[in-house]
Coordinates of C-alpha atoms and ligand atoms in Angstrom, one line a residue:
X904 CA -0.1 0.1 0.2
X905 CA 1.6 3.3 -1.0
X906 CA 1.1 6.0 1.5
X907 CA -1.0 8.3 -0.8
X908 CA -3.6 4.9 -1.4
X909 CA -3.5 5.2 2.6
X910 CA -4.7 8.9 2.6
X911 CA -7.0 8.8 0.2
X912 CA -9.0 5.8 1.6
X913 CA -9.1 8.4 5.0
X914 CA -10.0 11.4 3.2
X915 CA -13.0 8.8 1.5
X916 CA -13.7 7.6 5.0
X917 CA -14.0 11.3 6.7
X918 CA -16.4 12.4 3.3
X919 CA -18.5 9.2 3.5
X920 CA -18.9 9.1 7.3
X921 CA -18.2 13.0 8.5
X922 CA -21.2 14.4 8.0
X923 CA -23.2 11.9 10.3
X924 CA -21.0 12.1 12.7
X925 CA -18.6 15.5 12.8
X926 CA -15.2 15.2 14.2
X927 CA -13.5 17.1 11.7
X928 CA -13.6 21.1 12.0
X929 CA -10.7 21.2 9.8
X930 CA -9.6 19.0 6.9
X931 CA -6.1 19.2 5.4
X932 CA -6.8 17.5 2.6
X933 CA -4.4 18.8 -0.1
X934 CA -1.7 19.2 1.8
X935 CA -1.6 15.7 3.3
X936 CA -1.8 14.6 -0.1
X937 CA 1.1 16.3 -1.3
X938 CA 2.9 14.8 2.0
X939 CA 2.2 11.1 0.6
X940 CA 2.7 12.1 -3.0
X941 CA 6.3 13.1 -1.8
X942 CA 7.4 10.4 0.5
X943 CA 6.2 7.9 -1.9
X944 CA 8.5 9.4 -4.5
X945 CA 11.5 9.3 -2.1
X946 CA 10.5 6.0 -0.7
X947 CA 12.2 6.8 2.4
X948 CA 15.1 3.7 2.7
X949 CA 14.5 4.7 6.7
X950 CA 10.9 4.5 7.6
X951 CA 10.1 6.7 10.8
X952 CA 8.1 5.0 13.7
X953 CA 4.5 5.9 11.9
X954 CA 5.5 5.8 8.3
X955 CA 2.4 6.7 6.2
X956 CA -0.6 6.6 8.7
X957 CA -3.2 9.3 8.8
X958 CA -3.8 11.2 11.9
X959 CA -6.0 13.5 13.4
X960 CA -5.2 16.0 15.7
X961 CA -7.2 17.8 18.5
X962 CA -7.9 21.5 17.7
X963 CA -6.2 22.8 21.1
X964 CA -2.7 21.9 19.5
X965 CA -0.7 24.6 17.1
X966 CA -0.6 23.4 13.5
X967 CA 1.1 25.8 11.4
X968 CA -0.5 27.1 9.0
X969 CA -3.6 25.0 10.0
X970 CA -6.2 26.3 11.2
X971 CA -6.4 25.6 15.1
X972 CA -9.7 27.2 17.0
X973 CA -9.4 25.3 20.3
X974 CA -13.7 24.9 19.3
X975 CA -14.2 28.1 19.9
X976 CA -15.8 31.4 18.6
X977 CA -12.8 33.5 19.5
X978 CA -10.2 31.7 17.6
X979 CA -12.2 30.8 14.4
X980 CA -9.6 32.9 12.0
X981 CA -6.5 31.6 14.1
X982 CA -3.7 29.7 12.4
X983 CA -0.2 29.4 13.7
X984 CA 3.2 30.4 12.6
X985 CA 4.5 27.1 14.8
X986 CA 3.9 23.5 15.4
X987 CA 3.6 22.4 18.9
X988 CA 6.1 20.1 19.8
X989 CA 3.8 16.9 19.6
X990 CA 3.4 17.9 16.1
X991 CA 6.9 17.8 14.8
X992 CA 6.9 14.5 16.4
X993 CA 4.9 13.1 14.4
X994 CA 6.4 15.0 11.3
X995 CA 10.0 13.3 12.3
X996 CA 7.6 9.4 12.8
X997 CA 6.5 10.3 9.3
X998 CA 2.8 10.2 10.2
X999 CA 0.2 12.0 7.8
X1000 CA -1.8 14.8 9.7
X1001 CA -5.4 14.5 7.5
X1002 CA -7.1 17.9 9.5
X1003 CA -8.1 19.2 13.3
X1004 CA -10.5 17.4 15.4
X1005 CA -13.6 18.9 17.2
X1006 CA -13.7 19.8 21.2
X1007 CA -15.0 21.2 23.8
X1008 CA -14.4 24.8 23.7
X1009 CA -11.0 25.5 25.3
X1010 CA -11.1 21.9 26.7
X1011 CA -13.8 22.7 29.0
X1012 CA -16.5 20.0 28.8
X1013 CA -17.2 16.4 28.9
X1014 CA -19.5 15.6 25.7
X1015 CA -18.4 17.7 23.0
X1016 CA -21.7 19.8 23.2
X1017 CA -19.8 22.5 24.3
X1018 CA -18.0 23.1 21.4
X1019 CA -19.1 26.6 19.2
X1020 CA -18.9 24.9 16.2
X1021 CA -20.7 21.8 15.3
X1022 CA -22.1 19.0 18.0
X1023 CA -19.4 15.7 17.1
X1024 CA -21.8 12.0 17.7
X1025 CA -20.7 9.0 19.2
X1026 CA -20.2 6.4 16.1
X1027 CA -21.9 4.0 18.5
X1028 CA -25.2 5.4 18.8
X1029 CA -25.4 9.2 16.8
X1030 CA -27.6 9.9 19.3
X1031 CA -25.3 10.0 21.8
X1032 CA -22.4 12.2 23.0
X1033 CA -18.3 11.1 22.6
X1034 CA -17.6 12.1 25.1
X1035 CA -15.0 15.2 26.2
X1036 CA -13.1 17.4 25.5
X1037 CA -11.0 15.5 23.1
X1038 CA -14.8 13.9 21.5
X1039 CA -13.7 14.1 17.9
X1040 CA -10.4 12.8 18.6
X1041 CA -11.6 10.0 19.9
X1042 CA -15.4 9.7 17.7
X1043 CA -12.4 9.7 14.4
X1044 CA -10.6 6.8 15.4
X1045 CA -13.6 4.8 16.6
X1046 CA -14.9 5.7 12.8
X1047 CA -12.7 4.0 11.1
X1048 CA -11.3 7.8 9.6
X1049 CA -8.0 8.1 10.7
X1050 CA -5.2 5.2 11.7
X1051 CA -4.8 7.5 15.4
X1052 CA -5.6 11.0 16.7
X1053 CA -3.9 13.3 19.5
X1054 CA -6.6 14.0 22.2
X1055 CA -5.9 16.5 25.7
X1056 CA -6.5 15.5 29.5
X1057 CA -7.0 17.8 32.2
X1058 CA -9.1 15.5 34.5
X1059 CA -10.0 12.6 32.1
X1060 CA -10.5 14.3 28.0
X1061 CA -9.1 11.8 26.5
X1062 CA -10.3 8.6 28.6
X1063 CA -13.2 9.4 29.3
X1064 CA -14.2 9.7 25.2
X1065 CA -11.8 6.8 24.8
X1066 CA -14.7 5.0 26.8
X1067 CA -17.4 5.6 25.4
X1068 CA -16.6 5.6 22.1
X1069 CA -14.7 1.7 22.6
X1070 CA -11.0 2.6 22.1
X1071 CA -7.7 3.0 24.0
X1072 CA -7.1 6.6 25.5
X1073 CA -3.8 7.0 27.3
X1074 CA -2.7 10.4 29.7
X1075 CA 0.1 9.9 30.2
X1076 CA 2.5 11.0 33.1
X1077 CA 2.3 14.9 33.9
X1078 CA 5.6 16.0 31.9
X1079 CA 6.2 13.1 30.2
X1080 CA 4.6 14.5 26.9
X1081 CA 6.0 18.4 26.0
X1082 CA 3.1 20.8 26.4
X1083 CA 4.5 23.5 23.9
X1084 CA 1.7 24.6 21.5
X1085 CA -0.9 23.2 23.2
X1086 CA -2.8 26.1 24.1
X1087 CA -3.3 25.7 27.6
X1088 CA -6.6 25.1 29.9
X1089 CA -5.1 24.4 33.7
X1090 CA -1.2 23.7 33.1
X1091 CA -0.4 22.2 36.3
X1092 CA -2.6 19.2 34.3
X1093 CA -3.0 19.2 31.0
X1094 CA -1.2 16.1 29.1
X1095 CA -1.3 15.3 25.5
X1096 CA -1.9 11.1 24.6
X1097 CA -3.1 9.2 21.5
X1098 CA -6.3 7.6 21.1
X1099 CA -5.9 4.4 18.8
X1100 CA -7.8 1.3 18.2
X1101 CA -6.2 -1.1 20.5
X1102 CA -2.8 -1.0 23.2
X1103 CA 0.0 -1.6 20.9
X1104 CA -0.8 1.2 18.8
X1105 CA -0.7 3.3 21.7
X1106 CA 2.3 2.6 22.9
X1107 CA 4.1 3.3 19.1
X1108 CA 2.2 6.3 19.0
X1109 CA 3.6 7.2 22.7
X1110 CA 7.1 6.7 21.7
X1111 CA 7.0 8.7 18.8
X1112 CA 5.3 12.2 21.1
X1113 CA 7.1 11.4 24.2
X1114 CA 10.5 13.3 25.4
X1115 CA 11.6 16.0 27.1
X1116 CA 11.6 19.8 25.7
X1117 CA 13.1 22.7 27.0
X1118 CA 10.2 24.8 25.5
X1119 CA 8.2 23.3 28.1
X1120 CA 9.6 24.1 31.7
X1121 CA 7.2 21.5 33.5
X1122 CA 9.0 18.8 30.5
X1123 CA 10.5 15.9 32.6
X1124 CA 14.1 15.3 31.8
X1125 CA 13.5 11.6 31.8
X1126 CA 15.1 8.0 29.7
X1127 CA 12.1 7.2 27.8
X1128 CA 12.3 3.4 27.5
X1129 CA 10.8 1.4 24.7
X1130 CA 6.8 0.9 25.3
X1131 CA 6.3 -1.8 22.9
X1132 CA 9.2 -3.8 23.8
X1133 CA 7.1 -4.0 27.3
X1134 CA 3.5 -5.8 26.0
X1135 CA 5.0 -9.0 26.6
X1136 CA 1.7 -10.4 27.8
X1137 CA 3.1 -11.8 30.7
X1138 CA 1.9 -10.3 34.0
X1139 CA 1.9 -12.6 36.3
X1140 CA 2.3 -11.8 40.2
X1141 CA 1.5 -8.1 39.3
X1142 CA -0.8 -6.7 42.2
X1143 CA -3.8 -5.1 41.3
X1144 CA -5.1 -2.5 43.5
X1145 CA -9.1 -1.6 42.7
X1146 CA -10.5 1.3 44.0
X1147 CA -13.4 0.8 46.9
X1148 CA -14.1 4.8 45.8
X1149 CA -14.5 4.3 42.0
X1150 CA -17.2 1.3 42.5
X1151 CA -19.5 3.1 44.6
X1152 CA -22.1 5.7 44.5
X1153 CA -22.9 6.3 41.1
X1154 CA -21.8 3.6 39.2
X1155 CA -24.0 2.6 36.8
X1156 CA -24.9 -1.7 37.6
X1157 CA -23.6 -3.0 34.6
X1158 CA -20.5 -0.7 34.7
X1159 CA -19.4 -2.3 37.6
X1160 CA -20.2 -5.6 36.7
X1161 CA -17.6 -5.2 33.6
X1162 CA -15.0 -4.2 35.8
X1163 CA -15.3 -7.1 38.2
X1164 CA -15.4 -9.8 34.5
X1165 CA -12.1 -7.6 33.9
X1166 CA -10.3 -8.5 37.7
X1167 CA -11.4 -12.0 37.0
X1168 CA -9.3 -11.7 33.7
X1169 CA -6.5 -10.5 35.3
X1170 CA -6.7 -12.9 37.9
X1171 CA -6.5 -15.9 35.0
X1172 CA -3.3 -14.4 33.4
X1173 CA -1.6 -14.6 36.9
X1174 CA -2.2 -11.2 38.6
X1175 CA -3.5 -10.7 42.1
X1176 CA -6.0 -8.1 43.1
X1177 CA -7.0 -6.5 46.3
X1178 CA -9.8 -3.7 46.6
X1179 CA -7.6 -0.4 47.9
X1180 CA -8.8 3.0 49.4
X1181 CA -8.2 6.6 47.6
X1182 CA -10.4 8.6 50.9
X1183 CA -10.2 11.7 49.6
X1184 CA -11.7 11.2 47.1
X1185 CA -15.0 12.6 47.5
X1186 CA -13.2 15.6 47.5
X1187 CA -11.8 15.4 43.7
X1188 CA -14.3 17.1 42.1
X1189 CA -14.5 20.2 44.0
X1190 CA -10.7 20.4 44.4
X1191 CA -10.7 20.0 40.0
X1192 CA -12.9 22.6 39.2
X1193 CA -11.3 25.7 42.2
X1194 CA -7.9 24.9 40.9
X1195 CA -8.0 24.3 37.1
X1196 CA -10.6 27.1 36.6
X1197 CA -8.5 29.4 38.2
X1198 CA -5.7 28.2 36.0
X1199 CA -8.2 29.0 33.0
X1200 CA -8.8 32.5 34.5
X1201 CA -5.1 33.0 34.5
X1202 CA -4.2 31.3 30.9
X1203 CA -7.1 32.6 29.1
X1204 CA -6.5 36.3 30.1
X1205 CA -4.5 36.2 27.0
X1206 CA -7.3 36.0 24.8
X1207 CA -8.5 39.7 24.7
X1208 CA -8.6 41.0 21.1
X1209 CA -5.5 42.4 20.9
X1210 CA -2.8 39.4 19.8
X1211 CA -4.9 36.4 19.2
X1212 CA -8.1 35.9 17.3
X1213 CA -11.3 37.4 16.6
X1214 CA -11.5 41.7 17.6
X1215 CA -14.3 42.9 18.3
X1216 CA -15.6 45.5 15.6
X1217 CA -16.2 49.5 17.0
X1218 CA -15.2 49.4 20.4
X1219 CA -15.3 52.5 22.7
X1220 CA -11.8 52.3 24.2
X1221 CA -8.9 49.9 24.8
X1222 CA -10.9 48.2 28.3
X1223 CA -14.4 48.3 25.9
X1224 CA -12.4 46.2 23.6
X1225 CA -11.3 43.8 25.8
X1226 CA -14.9 43.2 27.2
X1227 CA -16.9 43.3 23.3
X1228 CA -13.9 40.6 22.2
X1229 CA -14.4 38.4 25.0
X1230 CA -18.5 38.7 25.3
X1231 CA -18.9 38.0 21.6
X1232 CA -15.8 35.3 21.7
X1233 CA -15.6 32.6 24.6
X1234 CA -19.1 30.7 25.1
X1235 CA -21.1 30.3 28.2
X1236 CA -19.0 27.1 30.1
X1237 CA -16.0 29.1 29.0
X1238 CA -17.2 32.2 30.9
X1239 CA -18.5 30.2 34.1
X1240 CA -15.0 29.1 34.5
X1241 CA -13.2 32.1 34.1
X1242 CA -15.9 33.5 36.4
X1243 CA -14.9 30.9 38.9
X1244 CA -11.9 31.1 38.5
X1245 CA -11.5 34.6 39.0
X1246 CA -13.5 34.6 42.4
X1247 CA -11.7 31.8 43.6
X1248 CA -7.8 33.7 43.1
X1249 CA -9.6 37.3 44.2
X1250 CA -8.5 38.1 47.4
X1251 CA -10.5 37.4 50.6
X1252 CA -10.8 34.2 48.9
X1253 CA -7.6 32.8 47.9
X1254 CA -7.1 31.1 51.3
X1255 CA -10.1 29.4 51.6
X1256 CA -10.4 28.1 48.1
X1257 CA -7.2 28.2 46.4
X1258 CA -4.9 27.6 49.0
X1259 CA -7.3 25.2 50.5
X1260 CA -7.5 23.4 47.3
X1261 CA -3.8 23.2 46.5
X1262 CA -3.7 21.3 50.1
X1263 CA -6.4 19.0 49.0
X1264 CA -4.4 18.1 46.0
X1265 CA -1.7 17.1 48.1
X1266 CA -3.6 14.6 49.9
X1267 CA -5.7 13.2 47.3
X1268 CA -1.7 12.4 45.5
X1269 CA -0.7 11.2 48.7
X1270 CA -3.7 8.5 48.1
X1271 CA -2.0 7.7 45.2
X1272 CA 1.6 7.5 46.7
X1273 CA 0.3 5.0 49.5
X1274 CA -1.7 2.9 46.9
X1275 CA 1.1 2.3 45.3
X1276 CA 3.0 1.4 47.8
X1277 CA 1.2 -2.1 47.8
X1278 CA 0.2 -2.5 44.4
X1279 CA 1.7 -1.9 40.8
X1280 CA -1.6 -0.8 39.8
X1281 CA -4.6 0.5 40.9
X1282 CA -8.2 -0.2 38.4
X1283 CA -11.5 0.6 38.6
X1284 CA -14.2 2.0 35.5
X1285 CA -12.9 5.0 33.6
X1286 CA -16.5 6.6 33.9
X1287 CA -19.2 5.7 36.1
X1288 CA -21.7 5.5 32.9
X1289 CA -21.7 4.7 29.3
X1290 CA -22.0 7.6 26.8
X1291 CA -24.9 9.5 27.5
X1292 CA -27.4 11.1 25.0
X1293 CA -27.2 14.2 23.7
X1294 CA -29.2 16.8 25.4
X1295 CA -29.8 14.7 28.5
X1296 CA -26.6 16.6 30.7
X1297 CA -26.9 20.2 29.1
X1298 CA -28.1 23.1 31.7
X1299 CA -27.6 20.6 34.1
X1300 CA -23.2 21.4 34.3
X1301 CA -23.4 19.8 38.5
X1302 CA -24.0 16.1 37.1
X1303 CA -21.9 17.0 34.1
X1304 CA -19.2 17.7 36.2
X1305 CA -19.7 14.1 38.3
X1306 CA -18.9 11.8 35.1
X1307 CA -15.3 12.8 36.2
X1308 CA -15.4 11.0 39.8
X1309 CA -13.0 8.4 38.3
X1310 CA -10.5 10.6 36.0
X1311 CA -10.2 13.5 37.9
X1312 CA -7.7 12.2 41.2
X1313 CA -5.9 10.4 38.7
X1314 CA -5.1 14.5 36.8
X1315 CA -4.6 15.8 39.6
X1316 CA -2.1 13.2 41.5
X1317 CA -0.4 13.6 37.9
X1318 CA 0.0 9.8 37.2
X1319 CA -0.4 8.1 34.4
X1320 CA -3.3 5.8 33.2
X1321 CA -5.1 4.0 30.5
X1322 CA -8.7 3.9 29.3
X1323 CA -8.8 0.2 27.5
X1324 CA -12.6 -1.2 26.1
X1325 CA -13.5 -3.7 28.2
X1326 CA -17.4 -4.9 27.1
X1327 CA -20.7 -3.3 26.4
X1328 CA -23.2 -2.4 28.5
X1329 CA -26.8 -2.2 26.5
X1330 CA -24.4 -2.1 23.3
X1331 CA -22.7 0.5 24.3
X1332 CA -18.4 0.4 25.4
X1333 CA -17.4 0.4 28.6
X1334 CA -13.9 1.6 29.8
X1335 CA -11.6 0.0 32.3
X1336 CA -9.2 2.5 33.4
X1337 CA -5.6 1.1 34.5
X1338 CA -3.6 3.5 36.4
X1339 CA 0.2 3.3 37.0
X1340 CA 2.8 5.5 38.4
X1341 CA 4.5 8.0 37.9
X1342 CA 6.2 7.5 34.8
X1343 CA 5.6 3.4 34.5
X1344 CA 3.4 3.8 31.3
X1345 CA 5.6 0.0 30.8
X1346 CA 4.1 -1.3 33.4
X1347 CA 0.0 0.3 32.7
X1348 CA 0.5 -0.6 29.2
X1349 CA 1.4 -4.1 29.3
X1350 CA -1.6 -4.7 31.4
X1351 CA -3.8 -3.1 29.5
X1352 CA -2.3 -4.8 26.5
X1353 CA -1.8 -8.6 28.5
X1354 CA -6.0 -8.0 29.4
X1355 CA -7.5 -6.8 25.8
Ligands
LIG429 N1 -14.6 17.3 31.9 C1 -13.9 18.0 32.8 C2 -13.8 19.0 32.8 O1 -14.8 19.4 31.9 C3 -12.3 17.5 31.9 C4 -11.8 18.2 30.7 C5 -10.4 18.2 30.0 O2 -9.8 16.9 30.7 N2 -10.2 18.8 29.1 O3 -13.1 20.5 33.1

């Protein structure tokens, strides 16, 4: 198969399915075809790790000359002048970027219903959400439009849509993958990671994008192991802790059943499991929404109508320009978070909210440190339910926020986690979340691979 044929197949699949699915915001058809022809012509003697594979990129990751909107009206005209580090790395690994994928505006949300441009539909049932915020990234892989995609995960945005769409989604350890060129939502939580059909592909894509980057001050300077070499199939003796709090109240009984069945599979593969408690789980959502919104309110201050994106017309003065541009440019969920975060950071409230949340974050992290003294991995569901219906939770942000109860603590702790499909509930995919020690993606991938 030539690269051109691969790219043409991807483009054909998109034109066949995307009027229904709505995964893509921008297509790079011409660029992708030109790149493919070049690659075929030069017949690369030494092939990159992802040679010729059609890829989709979430629209909050900047791509040189290719529109990057964060699914926001504010950036509806923004064409970046540089590539994010991960995009450079994809180029070096020789995959072909087919286009940019829909998301919740600025990655705030869990259903793609906060995109200011379009809905994305779940390929398993187009009346349902694909999850979010990397909903376009998950749906495009599930619908067979691209071979793999990149998403970003701040509180679950890779893992939850992967679970809802029946694919594999990996959130790496905070700092493993460079955030340079990822439009910041909550900088202390944001991580880029792969969405793929299977665990082996996940290992390959991670291999291509991981690594130290001096342009990201929080990038970790660690040795990158051979992730594919970790996929031995052997998990004998592995100690698994089952997060008790993730299987409590609010979890769909069928989801719980699938997770319990997964544990039996692990047992049959020679692993041992036991219940473990992560006692501060109850505080995770409140902690996350204070911290993530605080960071967002600061990060999004750069969108003022002067430097990036759309500028409001006919402002009376400079302050009015800021006001008008921000009022027109941001959608309702983004405004809600900016207000929440600004409040939490304001003098007089800072100690009660932001500082307190930082302290609780440390306790949540400690829950994981303690559990990992006894276990190699922690498992649980990725989300308490399967994909919900479009419109079902709109107007009820609190219920929407609760969907992330199993993914948010992991983000606050900064540890890696993967979501792998573990069967169906009423015909819809269920995701199993496998959580690892910091920078131990190898064990996470090994267990996920042995399981799938
Ligand atoms: N759903 C969560 C939120 O709305 C997580 C989003 C994310 O991980 N980007 O903030």
